[in-house]
GROMACS .gro file of N, CA and C in nm:
model
  354
    1MET      N    1  -0.169  -0.485  -1.890
    1MET     CA    2  -0.257  -0.432  -1.795
    1MET      C    3  -0.304  -0.304  -1.903
    2PRO      N    4  -0.455  -0.278  -1.900
    2PRO     CA    5  -0.486  -0.138  -1.993
    2PRO      C    6  -0.454  -0.039  -1.903
    3ASP      N    7  -0.474   0.084  -2.000
    3ASP     CA    8  -0.396   0.186  -1.935
    3ASP      C    9  -0.523   0.263  -1.811
    4VAL      N   10  -0.431   0.293  -1.691
    4VAL     CA   11  -0.526   0.332  -1.597
    4VAL      C   12  -0.512   0.451  -1.525
    5THR      N   13  -0.630   0.507  -1.473
    5THR     CA   14  -0.626   0.660  -1.422
    5THR      C   15  -0.666   0.649  -1.281
    6SER      N   16  -0.568   0.710  -1.203
    6SER     CA   17  -0.587   0.715  -1.046
    6SER      C   18  -0.637   0.894  -1.015
    7ILE      N   19  -0.775   0.879  -0.926
    7ILE     CA   20  -0.799   1.007  -0.910
    7ILE      C   21  -0.829   1.035  -0.754
    8LEU      N   22  -0.738   1.146  -0.713
    8LEU     CA   23  -0.745   1.197  -0.592
    8LEU      C   24  -0.805   1.308  -0.563
    9VAL      N   25  -0.880   1.343  -0.479
    9VAL     CA   26  -0.918   1.473  -0.469
    9VAL      C   27  -0.890   1.537  -0.340
   10ASN      N   28  -0.845   1.645  -0.344
   10ASN     CA   29  -0.737   1.705  -0.233
   10ASN      C   30  -0.814   1.827  -0.192
   11PHE      N   31  -0.817   1.834  -0.051
   11PHE     CA   32  -0.844   1.963   0.033
   11PHE      C   33  -0.727   2.001   0.131
   12ASN      N   34  -0.669   2.058   0.090
   12ASN     CA   35  -0.583   2.086   0.225
   12ASN      C   36  -0.511   1.970   0.302
   13SER      N   37  -0.460   1.865   0.237
   13SER     CA   38  -0.433   1.739   0.271
   13SER      C   39  -0.279   1.694   0.298
   14LYS      N   40  -0.179   1.834   0.289
   14LYS     CA   41  -0.043   1.814   0.297
   14LYS      C   42  -0.021   1.731   0.449
   15PRO      N   43   0.074   1.672   0.432
   15PRO     CA   44   0.161   1.615   0.389
   15PRO      C   45   0.119   1.471   0.312
   16ALA      N   46  -0.007   1.432   0.373
   16ALA     CA   47  -0.057   1.301   0.365
   16ALA      C   48  -0.078   1.276   0.199
   17ILE      N   49  -0.122   1.405   0.095
   17ILE     CA   50  -0.138   1.397  -0.039
   17ILE      C   51   0.019   1.361  -0.094
   18ASP      N   52   0.110   1.393  -0.044
   18ASP     CA   53   0.215   1.378  -0.140
   18ASP      C   54   0.258   1.233  -0.097
   19GLN      N   55   0.250   1.186   0.033
   19GLN     CA   56   0.252   1.051   0.034
   19GLN      C   57   0.170   0.947  -0.043
   20ALA      N   58   0.061   0.969  -0.057
   20ALA     CA   59  -0.038   0.918  -0.146
   20ALA      C   60   0.004   0.896  -0.323
   21VAL      N   61   0.056   1.025  -0.357
   21VAL     CA   62   0.118   1.007  -0.465
   21VAL      C   63   0.239   0.939  -0.473
   22LYS      N   64   0.306   0.929  -0.402
   22LYS     CA   65   0.442   0.854  -0.393
   22LYS      C   66   0.392   0.728  -0.417
   23SER      N   67   0.331   0.669  -0.320
   23SER     CA   68   0.280   0.528  -0.341
   23SER      C   69   0.222   0.496  -0.467
   24LEU      N   70   0.166   0.603  -0.531
   24LEU     CA   71   0.093   0.548  -0.663
   24LEU      C   72   0.192   0.573  -0.757
   25ILE      N   73   0.300   0.668  -0.774
   25ILE     CA   74   0.390   0.666  -0.842
   25ILE      C   75   0.494   0.516  -0.860
   26ASN      N   76   0.499   0.486  -0.758
   26ASN     CA   77   0.569   0.333  -0.724
   26ASN      C   78   0.486   0.222  -0.770
   27GLN      N   79   0.340   0.225  -0.779
   27GLN     CA   80   0.256   0.116  -0.869
   27GLN      C   81   0.304   0.011  -1.019
   28GLU      N   82   0.294  -0.084  -0.994
   28GLU     CA   83   0.383  -0.130  -1.115
   28GLU      C   84   0.216  -0.180  -1.179
   29VAL      N   85   0.229  -0.093  -1.300
   29VAL     CA   86   0.128  -0.086  -1.424
   29VAL      C   87   0.219  -0.089  -1.532
   30ASP      N   88   0.148  -0.188  -1.646
   30ASP     CA   89   0.202  -0.220  -1.764
   30ASP      C   90   0.165  -0.114  -1.876
   31GLY      N   91   0.067  -0.060  -1.844
   31GLY     CA   92   0.007   0.039  -1.940
   31GLY      C   93   0.039   0.167  -1.924
   32VAL      N   94   0.011   0.284  -1.963
   32VAL     CA   95  -0.023   0.434  -1.896
   32VAL      C   96  -0.072   0.457  -1.757
   33HIS      N   97  -0.033   0.510  -1.712
   33HIS     CA   98  -0.070   0.520  -1.558
   33HIS      C   99  -0.095   0.683  -1.556
   34ARG      N  100  -0.214   0.743  -1.528
   34ARG     CA  101  -0.236   0.866  -1.536
   34ARG      C  102  -0.257   0.893  -1.374
   35ILE      N  103  -0.203   0.991  -1.301
   35ILE     CA  104  -0.245   1.012  -1.139
   35ILE      C  105  -0.279   1.184  -1.183
   36VAL      N  106  -0.415   1.180  -1.127
   36VAL     CA  107  -0.473   1.302  -1.148
   36VAL      C  108  -0.516   1.354  -0.994
   37VAL      N  109  -0.433   1.474  -0.960
   37VAL     CA  110  -0.487   1.519  -0.808
   37VAL      C  111  -0.589   1.664  -0.857
   38TRP      N  112  -0.717   1.647  -0.818
   38TRP     CA  113  -0.802   1.720  -0.809
   38TRP      C  114  -0.770   1.848  -0.724
   39GLU      N  115  -0.776   1.954  -0.686
   39GLU     CA  116  -0.742   2.063  -0.629
   39GLU      C  117  -0.864   2.117  -0.570
   40ASN      N  118  -0.908   2.081  -0.450
   40ASN     CA  119  -1.053   2.144  -0.381
   40ASN      C  120  -1.020   2.240  -0.287
   41GLY      N  121  -0.840   2.242  -0.281
   41GLY     CA  122  -0.841   2.356  -0.140
   41GLY      C  123  -0.716   2.469  -0.171
   42ASP      N  124  -0.612   2.466  -0.116
   42ASP     CA  125  -0.547   2.580  -0.128
   42ASP      C  126  -0.377   2.496  -0.158
   43ASP      N  127  -0.378   2.416  -0.178
   43ASP     CA  128  -0.261   2.320  -0.185
   43ASP      C  129  -0.204   2.376  -0.344
   44ARG      N  130  -0.121   2.479  -0.347
   44ARG     CA  131  -0.088   2.511  -0.503
   44ARG      C  132   0.041   2.425  -0.544
   45GLU      N  133   0.084   2.341  -0.480
   45GLU     CA  134   0.164   2.243  -0.528
   45GLU      C  135   0.140   2.120  -0.477
   46VAL      N  136   0.160   2.012  -0.537
   46VAL     CA  137   0.153   1.864  -0.470
   46VAL      C  138   0.265   1.802  -0.543
   47SER      N  139   0.357   1.725  -0.455
   47SER     CA  140   0.464   1.643  -0.491
   47SER      C  141   0.555   1.716  -0.600
   48GLY      N  142   0.583   1.810  -0.592
   48GLY     CA  143   0.668   1.898  -0.677
   48GLY      C  144   0.595   1.974  -0.808
   49VAL      N  145   0.450   1.931  -0.824
   49VAL     CA  146   0.370   1.969  -0.944
   49VAL      C  147   0.288   2.067  -0.917
   50LEU      N  148   0.301   2.183  -0.969
   50LEU     CA  149   0.220   2.311  -0.943
   50LEU      C  150   0.097   2.291  -0.985
   51LEU      N  151  -0.006   2.352  -0.964
   51LEU     CA  152  -0.129   2.351  -0.969
   51LEU      C  153  -0.166   2.406  -1.120
   52GLY      N  154  -0.238   2.327  -1.232
   52GLY     CA  155  -0.204   2.323  -1.360
   52GLY      C  156  -0.107   2.270  -1.427
   53GLU      N  157  -0.024   2.198  -1.390
   53GLU     CA  158   0.094   2.142  -1.444
   53GLU      C  159   0.068   1.983  -1.431
   54THR      N  160   0.119   1.922  -1.557
   54THR     CA  161   0.133   1.759  -1.573
   54THR      C  162   0.311   1.757  -1.551
   55ARG      N  163   0.347   1.664  -1.518
   55ARG     CA  164   0.474   1.622  -1.509
   55ARG      C  165   0.467   1.447  -1.519
   56GLU      N  166   0.584   1.395  -1.568
   56GLU     CA  167   0.601   1.268  -1.564
   56GLU      C  168   0.716   1.235  -1.454
   57PHE      N  169   0.685   1.109  -1.375
   57PHE     CA  170   0.758   1.047  -1.269
   57PHE      C  171   0.779   0.909  -1.296
   58ASP      N  172   0.897   0.862  -1.324
   58ASP     CA  173   0.921   0.726  -1.364
   58ASP      C  174   0.782   0.648  -1.455
   59GLY      N  175   0.788   0.710  -1.547
   59GLY     CA  176   0.688   0.678  -1.663
   59GLY      C  177   0.540   0.700  -1.626
   60LYS      N  178   0.493   0.761  -1.502
   60LYS     CA  179   0.379   0.811  -1.464
   60LYS      C  180   0.321   0.958  -1.479
   61GLN      N  181   0.238   0.949  -1.530
   61GLN     CA  182   0.167   1.106  -1.575
   61GLN      C  183   0.107   1.173  -1.440
   62LEU      N  184   0.180   1.245  -1.365
   62LEU     CA  185   0.113   1.331  -1.231
   62LEU      C  186   0.043   1.475  -1.312
   63CYS      N  187  -0.098   1.512  -1.303
   63CYS     CA  188  -0.148   1.604  -1.341
   63CYS      C  189  -0.222   1.671  -1.190
   64HIS      N  190  -0.153   1.804  -1.197
   64HIS     CA  191  -0.240   1.867  -1.064
   64HIS      C  192  -0.342   1.969  -1.093
   65ALA      N  193  -0.472   1.934  -1.114
   65ALA     CA  194  -0.580   2.016  -1.195
   65ALA      C  195  -0.641   2.065  -1.093
   66GLY      N  196  -0.735   2.172  -1.117
   66GLY     CA  197  -0.854   2.227  -1.002
   66GLY      C  198  -0.908   2.361  -1.048
   67ARG      N  199  -0.956   2.403  -0.979
   67ARG     CA  200  -1.028   2.553  -0.978
   67ARG      C  201  -1.025   2.639  -0.868
   68ALA      N  202  -1.062   2.730  -0.872
   68ALA     CA  203  -1.051   2.854  -0.750
   68ALA      C  204  -1.172   2.824  -0.643
   69VAL      N  205  -1.247   2.714  -0.670
   69VAL     CA  206  -1.386   2.682  -0.590
   69VAL      C  207  -1.381   2.554  -0.562
   70ASN      N  208  -1.439   2.504  -0.402
   70ASN     CA  209  -1.440   2.378  -0.385
   70ASN      C  210  -1.540   2.314  -0.399
   71LEU      N  211  -1.545   2.178  -0.510
   71LEU     CA  212  -1.635   2.140  -0.574
   71LEU      C  213  -1.695   2.003  -0.475
   72GLY      N  214  -1.661   1.978  -0.399
   72GLY     CA  215  -1.673   1.883  -0.270
   72GLY      C  216  -1.650   1.755  -0.359
   73TYR      N  217  -1.608   1.629  -0.297
   73TYR     CA  218  -1.551   1.536  -0.302
   73TYR      C  219  -1.606   1.438  -0.444
   74ALA      N  220  -1.728   1.481  -0.432
   74ALA     CA  221  -1.810   1.388  -0.585
   74ALA      C  222  -1.784   1.506  -0.674
   75GLY      N  223  -1.815   1.624  -0.685
   75GLY     CA  224  -1.791   1.748  -0.801
   75GLY      C  225  -1.630   1.752  -0.838
   76GLY      N  226  -1.517   1.693  -0.726
   76GLY     CA  227  -1.382   1.680  -0.754
   76GLY      C  228  -1.361   1.552  -0.855
   77VAL      N  229  -1.446   1.469  -0.803
   77VAL     CA  230  -1.413   1.327  -0.888
   77VAL      C  231  -1.457   1.351  -1.027
   78GLN      N  232  -1.594   1.393  -1.043
   78GLN     CA  233  -1.638   1.426  -1.148
   78GLN      C  234  -1.553   1.502  -1.269
   79ALA      N  235  -1.487   1.611  -1.212
   79ALA     CA  236  -1.418   1.708  -1.267
   79ALA      C  237  -1.320   1.647  -1.319
   80ALA      N  238  -1.234   1.566  -1.208
   80ALA     CA  239  -1.088   1.472  -1.243
   80ALA      C  240  -1.110   1.417  -1.374
   81TRP      N  241  -1.244   1.335  -1.364
   81TRP     CA  242  -1.302   1.225  -1.453
   81TRP      C  243  -1.304   1.304  -1.582
   82ALA      N  244  -1.359   1.411  -1.578
   82ALA     CA  245  -1.351   1.472  -1.735
   82ALA      C  246  -1.240   1.521  -1.792
   83THR      N  247  -1.147   1.541  -1.700
   83THR     CA  248  -1.031   1.634  -1.718
   83THR      C  249  -0.929   1.498  -1.780
   84ALA      N  250  -0.933   1.369  -1.702
   84ALA     CA  251  -0.824   1.254  -1.734
   84ALA      C  252  -0.863   1.146  -1.808
   85VAL      N  253  -0.989   1.085  -1.816
   85VAL     CA  254  -1.051   1.007  -1.879
   85VAL      C  255  -1.064   1.003  -2.018
   86ASP      N  256  -1.005   0.883  -2.083
   86ASP     CA  257  -1.074   0.893  -2.237
   86ASP      C  258  -1.073   0.756  -2.269
   87GLU      N  259  -1.116   0.742  -2.401
   87GLU     CA  260  -1.124   0.611  -2.447
   87GLU      C  261  -1.008   0.515  -2.457
   88SER      N  262  -0.903   0.553  -2.416
   88SER     CA  263  -0.772   0.474  -2.384
   88SER      C  264  -0.782   0.369  -2.213
   89THR      N  265  -0.878   0.460  -2.146
   89THR     CA  266  -0.872   0.435  -2.025
   89THR      C  267  -0.956   0.321  -1.988
   90ALA      N  268  -0.876   0.205  -1.941
   90ALA     CA  269  -0.983   0.093  -1.904
   90ALA      C  270  -0.995   0.088  -1.765
   91PHE      N  271  -0.931   0.140  -1.672
   91PHE     CA  272  -0.944   0.116  -1.504
   91PHE      C  273  -0.937   0.228  -1.469
   92VAL      N  274  -1.048   0.297  -1.357
   92VAL     CA  275  -1.015   0.391  -1.321
   92VAL      C  276  -1.040   0.365  -1.141
   93HIS      N  277  -0.913   0.424  -1.077
   93HIS     CA  278  -0.907   0.427  -0.959
   93HIS      C  279  -0.936   0.531  -0.877
   94LEU      N  280  -1.006   0.539  -0.787
   94LEU     CA  281  -1.038   0.630  -0.675
   94LEU      C  282  -0.983   0.610  -0.567
   95ALA      N  283  -0.925   0.726  -0.500
   95ALA     CA  284  -0.830   0.708  -0.358
   95ALA      C  285  -0.856   0.833  -0.293
   96ASN      N  286  -0.865   0.817  -0.145
   96ASN     CA  287  -0.856   0.956  -0.062
   96ASN      C  288  -0.710   0.989  -0.079
   97PRO      N  289  -0.703   1.117  -0.044
   97PRO     CA  290  -0.562   1.174  -0.026
   97PRO      C  291  -0.504   1.121   0.061
   98ASP      N  292  -0.521   1.066   0.160
   98ASP     CA  293  -0.447   0.972   0.266
   98ASP      C  294  -0.416   0.834   0.255
   99THR      N  295  -0.436   0.792   0.116
   99THR     CA  296  -0.430   0.641   0.108
   99THR      C  297  -0.280   0.632   0.053
  100VAL      N  298  -0.217   0.532   0.101
  100VAL     CA  299  -0.082   0.486   0.084
  100VAL      C  300  -0.122   0.315   0.046
  101ALA      N  301  -0.078   0.296  -0.068
  101ALA     CA  302  -0.057   0.163  -0.107
  101ALA      C  303   0.089   0.102  -0.074
  102ALA      N  304   0.077   0.030   0.015
  102ALA     CA  305   0.238  -0.034   0.068
  102ALA      C  306   0.295  -0.128  -0.055
  103ASP      N  307   0.189  -0.218  -0.092
  103ASP     CA  308   0.247  -0.308  -0.191
  103ASP      C  309   0.241  -0.241  -0.336
  104PRO      N  310   0.344  -0.257  -0.399
  104PRO     CA  311   0.328  -0.207  -0.535
  104PRO      C  312   0.240  -0.286  -0.669
  105GLY      N  313   0.188  -0.389  -0.610
  105GLY     CA  314   0.107  -0.457  -0.726
  105GLY      C  315  -0.048  -0.444  -0.692
  106VAL      N  316  -0.104  -0.370  -0.614
  106VAL     CA  317  -0.214  -0.355  -0.559
  106VAL      C  318  -0.293  -0.309  -0.676
  107LEU      N  319  -0.265  -0.169  -0.778
  107LEU     CA  320  -0.356  -0.165  -0.887
  107LEU      C  321  -0.357  -0.273  -0.995
  108ARG      N  322  -0.263  -0.377  -0.983
  108ARG     CA  323  -0.222  -0.452  -1.100
  108ARG      C  324  -0.339  -0.577  -1.076
  109ALA      N  325  -0.311  -0.605  -0.928
  109ALA     CA  326  -0.407  -0.714  -0.853
  109ALA      C  327  -0.581  -0.651  -0.883
  110LEU      N  328  -0.622  -0.528  -0.843
  110LEU     CA  329  -0.751  -0.476  -0.865
  110LEU      C  330  -0.782  -0.487  -1.022
  111ALA      N  331  -0.678  -0.460  -1.103
  111ALA     CA  332  -0.746  -0.467  -1.267
  111ALA      C  333  -0.763  -0.613  -1.282
  112GLY      N  334  -0.674  -0.712  -1.222
  112GLY     CA  335  -0.714  -0.859  -1.307
  112GLY      C  336  -0.829  -0.897  -1.172
  113VAL      N  337  -0.850  -0.849  -1.092
  113VAL     CA  338  -0.987  -0.893  -1.033
  113VAL      C  339  -1.096  -0.876  -1.110
  114SER      N  340  -1.069  -0.729  -1.143
  114SER     CA  341  -1.203  -0.665  -1.268
  114SER      C  342  -1.192  -0.744  -1.388
  115GLY      N  343  -1.128  -0.842  -1.400
  115GLY     CA  344  -1.127  -0.900  -1.520
  115GLY      C  345  -1.040  -0.790  -1.629
  116LEU      N  346  -0.974  -0.719  -1.603
  116LEU     CA  347  -0.895  -0.621  -1.719
  116LEU      C  348  -0.758  -0.643  -1.716
  117SER      N  349  -0.721  -0.720  -1.649
  117SER     CA  350  -0.564  -0.745  -1.692
  117SER      C  351  -0.546  -0.802  -1.844
  118ARG      N  352  -0.449  -0.788  -1.913
  118ARG     CA  353  -0.409  -0.854  -2.028
  118ARG      C  354  -0.323  -0.990  -2.023
   0.00000   0.00000   0.00000
């Protein structure tokens, strides 16, 4: 599967955002999986990652980025996209901060439906 970037825009969504990130970390992705949480609110830490940091969990890159201003949902998506999506990204997954993927094969299936699986 090609590289995947998952984008979540957060606005004071604790503890739901931590559950959403955990479910994304558990996703089965063959390529690189970047998880970007764009911070529009006051949560200075998400899943153990401080605002402005990037850490690796089980081979997934978790980036907690943002500014001291609320850009709104669309603005947060655009800012996260500019931060994390590059030429290696073949599939971008947008999710709400309260989304929990119960099945670890969801992203693989979505990429397959999109015709992007290898």
